[in-house]
């Protein structure tokens, strides 16, 4: 009986996957607030871990042919070996490569207040930060990146524009953040301040003639 139930479950998952034509993924470092942001955006109950790196496999939210995927966080993971952390990063790359035909948008979530310090730390070691590697990879895969700059509630209002200008510069774009060509959404997921991301996604859905997806976002 259990084997039959497992087989039915596998078949159901396959049917769901086969039906997907439009996917949005959420990706970013561990502990940047991806799952919290996703919960606020969709009203769903994606597991939010108390420790960095709790999510080790993609979590899927199915809405007919529309799929939202919460990718595992990369970078530091509490209680996870360095080898396992590398495996997670490789799995993220493999997942994106395997599903690039249906992944239309990637929401790249970063910790706004910590991002510049992290990038500078990597620069000091003459290494490319994983965040920037991921961004370049998404562009290579012809997937539209939207950078959700989270935890903006920790930034003084007078400092916001200057900080966002520096962030987009690190991503390789020129000019003020609102005019640089990169879709940037400053948000504070914990406080439910996510309108810039909702608006950005709906605008792209409209360009892609998928206004029917509006109803899945708050």
XYZ file of C-alpha atoms in Angstrom:
218
model
C 0.000 0.000 0.000
C 2.792 2.408 0.917
C 4.634 1.728 -2.366
C 1.447 2.471 -4.307
C 0.959 5.754 -2.434
C 4.556 6.739 -3.091
C 4.134 5.967 -6.781
C 0.994 8.111 -6.927
C 2.867 10.947 -5.212
C 5.733 10.722 -7.713
C 3.279 10.715 -10.634
C 1.450 13.742 -9.231
C 4.691 15.698 -8.878
C 5.670 14.761 -12.439
C 2.303 15.927 -13.760
C 2.699 19.227 -11.937
C 6.197 19.723 -13.326
C 5.151 18.826 -16.861
C 2.430 21.490 -16.683
C 4.820 24.314 -15.752
C 5.586 26.849 -18.496
C 6.464 29.905 -16.414
C 8.753 29.826 -13.382
C 10.071 32.498 -11.036
C 12.924 31.524 -8.737
C 14.113 33.221 -5.555
C 17.854 32.907 -5.007
C 20.435 34.420 -2.697
C 22.767 33.925 0.216
C 21.644 32.176 3.359
C 19.891 34.378 5.902
C 18.981 37.220 3.523
C 15.240 36.725 4.078
C 14.234 34.870 0.907
C 11.592 32.678 2.520
C 10.124 35.543 4.556
C 9.917 37.676 1.419
C 8.256 34.848 -0.479
C 5.691 34.353 2.279
C 4.785 38.048 2.283
C 4.619 38.118 -1.514
C 2.378 35.077 -1.986
C 0.598 34.617 1.338
C 1.844 31.039 1.363
C 3.653 29.359 4.251
C 7.177 28.635 3.063
C 9.319 27.351 5.912
C 11.467 30.049 7.483
C 14.524 28.691 9.299
C 16.013 30.136 12.457
C 19.502 29.139 11.319
C 21.262 30.119 8.075
C 21.108 27.429 5.421
C 18.112 25.467 6.702
C 16.690 25.153 3.190
C 18.912 22.630 1.373
C 16.574 21.728 -1.501
C 14.279 23.813 -3.715
C 10.819 24.454 -2.301
C 8.079 24.693 -4.926
C 4.789 26.586 -4.962
C 2.591 25.413 -7.829
C -0.172 27.543 -9.371
C -1.238 25.637 -12.479
C 1.379 26.324 -15.164
C 3.004 28.942 -12.916
C 5.723 27.864 -10.480
C 7.531 29.841 -7.788
C 10.674 28.198 -6.446
C 12.553 29.081 -3.277
C 16.140 28.011 -3.948
C 18.487 26.925 -1.147
C 20.602 29.698 0.292
C 24.276 29.641 -0.630
C 27.300 30.754 1.360
C 27.509 30.189 5.115
C 25.213 27.441 6.403
C 24.990 26.717 10.099
C 25.877 23.090 10.888
C 26.661 22.262 7.250
C 30.099 21.127 6.047
C 31.997 23.131 3.459
C 31.662 20.239 1.011
C 27.887 20.150 1.474
C 27.692 23.903 0.983
C 29.561 23.512 -2.317
C 27.160 20.748 -3.331
C 24.222 23.060 -2.669
C 25.775 25.767 -4.855
C 26.377 23.246 -7.651
C 22.808 22.005 -7.344
C 21.503 25.552 -7.734
C 23.503 25.972 -10.946
C 22.337 22.589 -12.242
C 18.700 23.369 -11.447
C 18.854 26.679 -13.305
C 20.553 25.062 -16.302
C 18.026 22.224 -16.405
C 15.014 24.545 -16.253
C 16.290 27.658 -18.033
C 13.634 27.285 -20.731
C 10.824 27.876 -18.229
C 12.551 30.166 -15.690
C 11.538 33.617 -16.866
C 12.543 35.699 -13.837
C 15.029 35.243 -11.003
C 14.526 37.332 -7.890
C 18.019 37.689 -6.481
C 17.626 38.598 -2.825
C 20.459 40.388 -1.054
C 20.939 41.782 2.447
C 21.151 45.491 1.639
C 22.997 46.709 4.749
C 25.556 43.871 4.574
C 26.028 43.539 0.810
C 28.750 46.140 0.215
C 30.839 44.853 3.104
C 30.544 41.269 1.829
C 31.600 42.248 -1.692
C 34.553 44.271 -0.411
C 35.664 41.321 1.716
C 35.681 39.074 -1.358
C 37.430 41.770 -3.423
C 40.185 41.940 -0.808
C 40.861 38.243 -1.477
C 40.832 38.828 -5.253
C 37.750 36.623 -5.536
C 34.452 37.233 -7.284
C 31.542 37.265 -4.803
C 29.036 34.466 -5.331
C 26.244 37.033 -5.677
C 27.923 38.615 -8.687
C 28.750 35.224 -10.190
C 25.093 34.238 -9.898
C 23.975 37.471 -11.524
C 26.278 36.961 -14.512
C 25.138 33.358 -14.803
C 21.473 34.385 -14.886
C 22.187 36.827 -17.699
C 24.057 34.110 -19.624
C 20.994 31.878 -19.268
C 18.769 34.703 -20.639
C 16.878 34.845 -17.345
C 15.712 38.284 -16.234
C 17.220 39.169 -12.830
C 15.374 41.332 -10.336
C 17.523 42.345 -7.362
C 15.443 42.542 -4.193
C 17.469 44.580 -1.712
C 16.096 43.350 1.596
C 16.337 44.674 5.187
C 16.000 48.288 4.065
C 14.233 49.006 7.357
C 17.734 49.030 8.872
C 18.908 51.837 6.574
C 18.352 55.537 7.248
C 16.171 57.162 4.613
C 18.839 59.753 3.745
C 21.355 56.979 3.077
C 19.163 54.769 0.882
C 19.792 56.232 -2.570
C 23.551 56.420 -2.062
C 23.707 52.830 -0.839
C 21.581 51.543 -3.728
C 23.777 53.441 -6.214
C 26.832 51.675 -4.801
C 25.086 48.289 -4.934
C 24.178 48.542 -8.620
C 27.745 49.665 -9.346
C 29.027 46.445 -7.752
C 26.716 44.519 -10.082
C 28.398 46.269 -13.023
C 25.801 48.915 -13.874
C 26.323 52.667 -14.252
C 24.226 55.601 -13.183
C 21.665 56.138 -10.403
C 19.985 52.902 -9.319
C 16.602 53.936 -10.714
C 18.067 54.528 -14.188
C 20.883 51.958 -14.459
C 19.019 49.270 -16.423
C 18.939 46.786 -13.558
C 15.584 46.061 -11.933
C 16.076 46.922 -8.261
C 13.402 46.512 -5.594
C 14.223 47.901 -2.129
C 12.152 45.933 0.401
C 11.799 45.128 4.089
C 10.266 41.659 4.112
C 9.980 41.372 7.885
C 7.807 44.505 8.008
C 5.806 43.557 4.908
C 7.200 46.466 2.873
C 7.393 44.630 -0.436
C 5.445 46.819 -2.868
C 8.494 47.684 -5.033
C 9.045 43.968 -5.723
C 5.360 43.256 -6.331
C 5.197 46.156 -8.784
C 8.375 45.087 -10.585
C 7.151 41.514 -11.017
C 3.683 42.533 -12.193
C 5.222 44.936 -14.685
C 7.343 42.138 -16.149
C 4.376 39.732 -16.148
C 2.471 42.331 -18.156
C 5.315 42.681 -20.671
C 5.273 38.905 -21.048
C 1.484 38.963 -21.547
C 0.820 37.055 -18.338
C -1.493 39.422 -16.464
C -3.283 36.293 -15.274
C -0.435 35.787 -12.796
C -1.169 39.011 -10.912
C -3.641 37.227 -8.643
C -0.920 35.054 -7.129
C 0.934 38.069 -5.696
C -0.217 40.190 -2.793
